[in-house]
Short mmCIF file of C-alpha atoms in Angstrom, two decimals:
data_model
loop_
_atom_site.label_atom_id
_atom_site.label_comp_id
_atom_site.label_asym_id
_atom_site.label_seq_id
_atom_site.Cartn_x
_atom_site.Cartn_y
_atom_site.Cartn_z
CA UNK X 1 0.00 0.00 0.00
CA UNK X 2 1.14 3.79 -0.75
CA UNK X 3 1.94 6.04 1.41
CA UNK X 4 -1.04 8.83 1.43
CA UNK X 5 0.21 12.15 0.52
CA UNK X 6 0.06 15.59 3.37
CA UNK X 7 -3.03 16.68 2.21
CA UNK X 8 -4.58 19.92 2.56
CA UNK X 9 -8.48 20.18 1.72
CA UNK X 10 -10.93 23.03 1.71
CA UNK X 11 -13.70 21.91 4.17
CA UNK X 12 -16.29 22.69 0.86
CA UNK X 13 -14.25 19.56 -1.15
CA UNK X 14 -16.07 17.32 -1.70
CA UNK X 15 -13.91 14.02 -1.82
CA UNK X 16 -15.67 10.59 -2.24
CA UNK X 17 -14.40 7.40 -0.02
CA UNK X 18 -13.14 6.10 -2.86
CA UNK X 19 -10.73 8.27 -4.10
CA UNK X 20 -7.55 7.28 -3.82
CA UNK X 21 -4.61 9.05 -2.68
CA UNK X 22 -0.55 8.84 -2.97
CA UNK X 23 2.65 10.05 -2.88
CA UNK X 24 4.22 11.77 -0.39
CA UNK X 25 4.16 15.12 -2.10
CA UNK X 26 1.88 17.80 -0.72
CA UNK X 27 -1.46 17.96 -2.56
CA UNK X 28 -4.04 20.90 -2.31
CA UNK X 29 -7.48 21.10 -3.05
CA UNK X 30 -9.43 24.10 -3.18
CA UNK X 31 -12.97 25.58 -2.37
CA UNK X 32 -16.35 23.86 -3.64
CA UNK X 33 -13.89 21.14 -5.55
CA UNK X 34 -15.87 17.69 -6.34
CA UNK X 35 -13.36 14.31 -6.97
CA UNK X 36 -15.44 11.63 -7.60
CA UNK X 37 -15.13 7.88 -6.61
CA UNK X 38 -12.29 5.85 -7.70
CA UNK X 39 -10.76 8.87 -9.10
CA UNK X 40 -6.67 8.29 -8.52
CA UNK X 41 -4.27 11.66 -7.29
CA UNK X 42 -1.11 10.46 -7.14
CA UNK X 43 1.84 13.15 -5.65
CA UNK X 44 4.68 10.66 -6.25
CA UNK X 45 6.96 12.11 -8.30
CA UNK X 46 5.65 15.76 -7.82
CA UNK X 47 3.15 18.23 -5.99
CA UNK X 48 0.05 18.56 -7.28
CA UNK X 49 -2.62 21.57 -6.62
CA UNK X 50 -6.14 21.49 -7.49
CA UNK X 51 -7.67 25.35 -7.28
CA UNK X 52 -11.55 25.93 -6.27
CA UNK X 53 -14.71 24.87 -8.14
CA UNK X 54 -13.42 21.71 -10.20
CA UNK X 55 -14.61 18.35 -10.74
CA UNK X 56 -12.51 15.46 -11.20
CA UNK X 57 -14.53 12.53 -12.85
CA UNK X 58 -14.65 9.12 -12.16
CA UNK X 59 -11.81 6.81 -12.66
CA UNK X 60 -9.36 10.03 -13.63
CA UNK X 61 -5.71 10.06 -12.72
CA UNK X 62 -4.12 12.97 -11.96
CA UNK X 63 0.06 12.93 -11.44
CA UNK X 64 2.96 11.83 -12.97
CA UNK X 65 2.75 7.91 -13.34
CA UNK X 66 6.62 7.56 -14.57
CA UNK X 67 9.48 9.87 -14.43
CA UNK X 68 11.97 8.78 -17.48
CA UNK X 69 15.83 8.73 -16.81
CA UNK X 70 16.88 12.27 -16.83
CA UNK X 71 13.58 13.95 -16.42
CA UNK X 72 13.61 14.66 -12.38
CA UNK X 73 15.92 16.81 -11.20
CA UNK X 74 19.39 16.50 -10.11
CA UNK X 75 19.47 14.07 -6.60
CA UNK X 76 16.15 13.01 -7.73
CA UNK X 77 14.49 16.34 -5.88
CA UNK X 78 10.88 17.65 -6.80
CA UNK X 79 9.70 18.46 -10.65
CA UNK X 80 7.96 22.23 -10.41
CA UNK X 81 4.14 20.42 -10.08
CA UNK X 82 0.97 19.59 -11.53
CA UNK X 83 -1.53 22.86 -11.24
CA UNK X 84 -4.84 23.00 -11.62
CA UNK X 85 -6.52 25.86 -12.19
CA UNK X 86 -10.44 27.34 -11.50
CA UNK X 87 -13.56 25.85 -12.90
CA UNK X 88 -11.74 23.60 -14.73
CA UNK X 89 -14.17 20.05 -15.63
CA UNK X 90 -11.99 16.78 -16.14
CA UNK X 91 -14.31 13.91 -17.76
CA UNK X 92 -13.95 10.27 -16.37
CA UNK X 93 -10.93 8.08 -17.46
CA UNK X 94 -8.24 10.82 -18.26
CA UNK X 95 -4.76 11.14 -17.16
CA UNK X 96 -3.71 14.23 -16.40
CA UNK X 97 0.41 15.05 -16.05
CA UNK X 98 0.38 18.48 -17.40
CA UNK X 99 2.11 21.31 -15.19
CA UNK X 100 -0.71 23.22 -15.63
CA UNK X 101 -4.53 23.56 -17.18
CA UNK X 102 -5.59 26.95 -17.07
CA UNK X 103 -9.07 28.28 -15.65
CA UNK X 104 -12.34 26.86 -17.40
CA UNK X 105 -10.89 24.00 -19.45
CA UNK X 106 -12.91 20.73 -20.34
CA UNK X 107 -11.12 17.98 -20.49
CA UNK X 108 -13.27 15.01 -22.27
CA UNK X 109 -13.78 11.47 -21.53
CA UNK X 110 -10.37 9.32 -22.43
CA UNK X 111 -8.17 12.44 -23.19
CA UNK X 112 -4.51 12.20 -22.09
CA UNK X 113 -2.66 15.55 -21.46
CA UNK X 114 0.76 14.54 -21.45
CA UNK X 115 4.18 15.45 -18.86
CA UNK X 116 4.91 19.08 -18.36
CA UNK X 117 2.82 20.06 -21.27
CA UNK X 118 0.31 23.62 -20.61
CA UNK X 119 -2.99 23.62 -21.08
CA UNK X 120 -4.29 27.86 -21.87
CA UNK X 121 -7.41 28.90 -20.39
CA UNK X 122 -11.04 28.11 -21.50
CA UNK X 123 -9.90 25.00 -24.00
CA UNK X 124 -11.87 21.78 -25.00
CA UNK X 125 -9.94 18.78 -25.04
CA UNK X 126 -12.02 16.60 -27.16
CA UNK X 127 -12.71 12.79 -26.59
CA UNK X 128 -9.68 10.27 -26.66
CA UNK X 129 -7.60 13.85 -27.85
CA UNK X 130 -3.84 13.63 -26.54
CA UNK X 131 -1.76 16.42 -25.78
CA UNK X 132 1.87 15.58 -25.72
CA UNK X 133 4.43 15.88 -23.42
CA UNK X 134 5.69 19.02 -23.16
CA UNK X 135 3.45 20.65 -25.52
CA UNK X 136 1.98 24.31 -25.33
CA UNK X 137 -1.44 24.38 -26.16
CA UNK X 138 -2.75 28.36 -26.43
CA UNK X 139 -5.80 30.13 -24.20
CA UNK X 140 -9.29 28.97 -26.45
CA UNK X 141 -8.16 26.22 -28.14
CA UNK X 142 -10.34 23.38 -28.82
CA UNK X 143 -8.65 19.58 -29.60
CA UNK X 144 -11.28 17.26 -31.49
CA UNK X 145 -11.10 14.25 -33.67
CA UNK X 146 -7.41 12.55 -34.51
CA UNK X 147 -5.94 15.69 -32.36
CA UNK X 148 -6.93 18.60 -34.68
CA UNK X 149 -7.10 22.05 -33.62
CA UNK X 150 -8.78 25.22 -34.11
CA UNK X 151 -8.96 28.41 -32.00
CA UNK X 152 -12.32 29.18 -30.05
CA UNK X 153 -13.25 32.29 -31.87
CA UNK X 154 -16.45 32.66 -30.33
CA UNK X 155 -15.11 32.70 -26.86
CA UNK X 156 -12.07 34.65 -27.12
CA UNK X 157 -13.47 37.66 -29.13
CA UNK X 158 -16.63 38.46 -26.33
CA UNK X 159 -14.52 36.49 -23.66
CA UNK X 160 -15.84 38.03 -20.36
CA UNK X 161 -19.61 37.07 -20.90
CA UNK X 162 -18.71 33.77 -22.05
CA UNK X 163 -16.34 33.24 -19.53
CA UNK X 164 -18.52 34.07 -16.87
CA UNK X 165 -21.28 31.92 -18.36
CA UNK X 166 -18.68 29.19 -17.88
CA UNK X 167 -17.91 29.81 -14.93
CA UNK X 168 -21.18 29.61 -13.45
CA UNK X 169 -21.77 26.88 -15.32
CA UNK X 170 -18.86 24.64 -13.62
CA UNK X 171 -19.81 25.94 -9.93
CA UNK X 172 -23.98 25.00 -10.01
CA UNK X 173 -22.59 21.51 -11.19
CA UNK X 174 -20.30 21.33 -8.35
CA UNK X 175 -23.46 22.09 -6.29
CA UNK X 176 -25.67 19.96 -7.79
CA UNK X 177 -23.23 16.88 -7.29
CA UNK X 178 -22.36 18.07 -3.95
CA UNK X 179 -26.17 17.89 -2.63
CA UNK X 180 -26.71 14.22 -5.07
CA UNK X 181 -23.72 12.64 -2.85
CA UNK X 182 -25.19 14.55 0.48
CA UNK X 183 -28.82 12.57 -0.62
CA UNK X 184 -27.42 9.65 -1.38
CA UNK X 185 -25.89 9.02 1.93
CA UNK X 186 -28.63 9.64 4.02
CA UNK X 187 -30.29 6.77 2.75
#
C-alpha cells in the first residue's frame, strides 16, 4: 500500500471514499472542488494543486505515473508540479500530467494531457484527444477528432460574458453533485 500524501483540503471539497490518494508530495485542493469515486491523485513524483470549483470525474488520474531517466531533477528532488486551475471540468478516465490547465478547461472522456505540457485557459480537449508531453497548447483552443485544432473564436473575441457563463456553469454543477452525494448518503 502507498503512502497517502500531506493533504490539505478546503472543508467545501467534496472528496468521495473512494478516491484514492498517494505520494508523499503535498497535494491541495481548493474551495467547492468535487473528486469523484475511484478517481486516482497520485503526488509521487511531484506536488500537485487542485484550485476551487473543479470536478474530477470518475476513474481520472491525476500525477505523474513515470518519471523517465533524466527527467527529475538532479538528486532526484521535486519536478515544479501539476496545477490546476479554476472551474476547470476533467471527464472520467483521463490522465492528467500536465504542469498546468488553465481556468475553465474541459477535459473530455479518455483524453490524455501529457508530462509538463500547458494547457491555456477556456480549452476543449475533445474525446480520446492527446496532448503531448511538453506541448503548449494556447488560451481557447479546442482539440477534437485525430488531435486537430482550431482556436475558439467565439469565446475569445466576447470572452468576459462567455467566460462568466462558464464559470457559473462549472460551480452550479459542483453544487448539484455536492447535494446528489449529500442525498445519497442519508439513505
Amino acid at each position: 500500500m502507498s503512502a497517502k500524501p500531506p493533504t490539505t483540503l478546503h472543508p467545501t471539497t467534496t472528496l468521495h471514499p473512494l478516491t484514492t490518494l498517494t505520494g508523499t508530495h503535498p497535494l491541495t485542493i481548493g474551495p467547492n472542488t468535487y473528486i469523484h469515486l475511484r478517481a486516482h491523485i497520485s503526488t509521487t513524483h511531484t506536488p500537485v494543486t487542485i484550485h476551487g470549483h473543479c470536478i474530477v470525474g470518475e476513474k481520472s488520474v491525476i500525477g505523474i505515473q513515470e518519471v523517465k531517466d533524466g527527467e527529475e531533477g538532479e538528486g532526484g528532488e521535486e519536478t515544479e508540479g501539476i496545477e490546476l486551475q479554476s472551474h476547470i471540468t476533467i471527464a472520467p478516465n483521463t490522465i492528467i500530467e500536465a504542469s498546468s490547465i488553465g481556468t475553465g478547461t474541459e477535459v473530455c472522456v479518455g483524453a490524455k494531457i501529457g508530462q509538463g505540457a500547458v494547457v491555456g485557459k477556456y480549452c476543449k480537449i475533445g474525446p480520446l484527444c492527446t496532448v503531448a508531453a511538453y506541448e503548449v497548447i494556447p488560451d481557447y483552443t479546442i482539440l477534437y477528432g485525430y488531435n486537430e485544432r482550431r482556436i475558439d473564436r467565439s469565446s475569445s473575441s466576447s470572452s468576459s460574458g462567455m467566460e462568466a457563463f462558464r464559470r457559473k456553469a462549472v460551480e452550479q454543477q459542483v453544487e448539484v453533485l455536492r447535494r446528489a452525494e449529500g442525498a445519497a448518503r442519508r439513505k
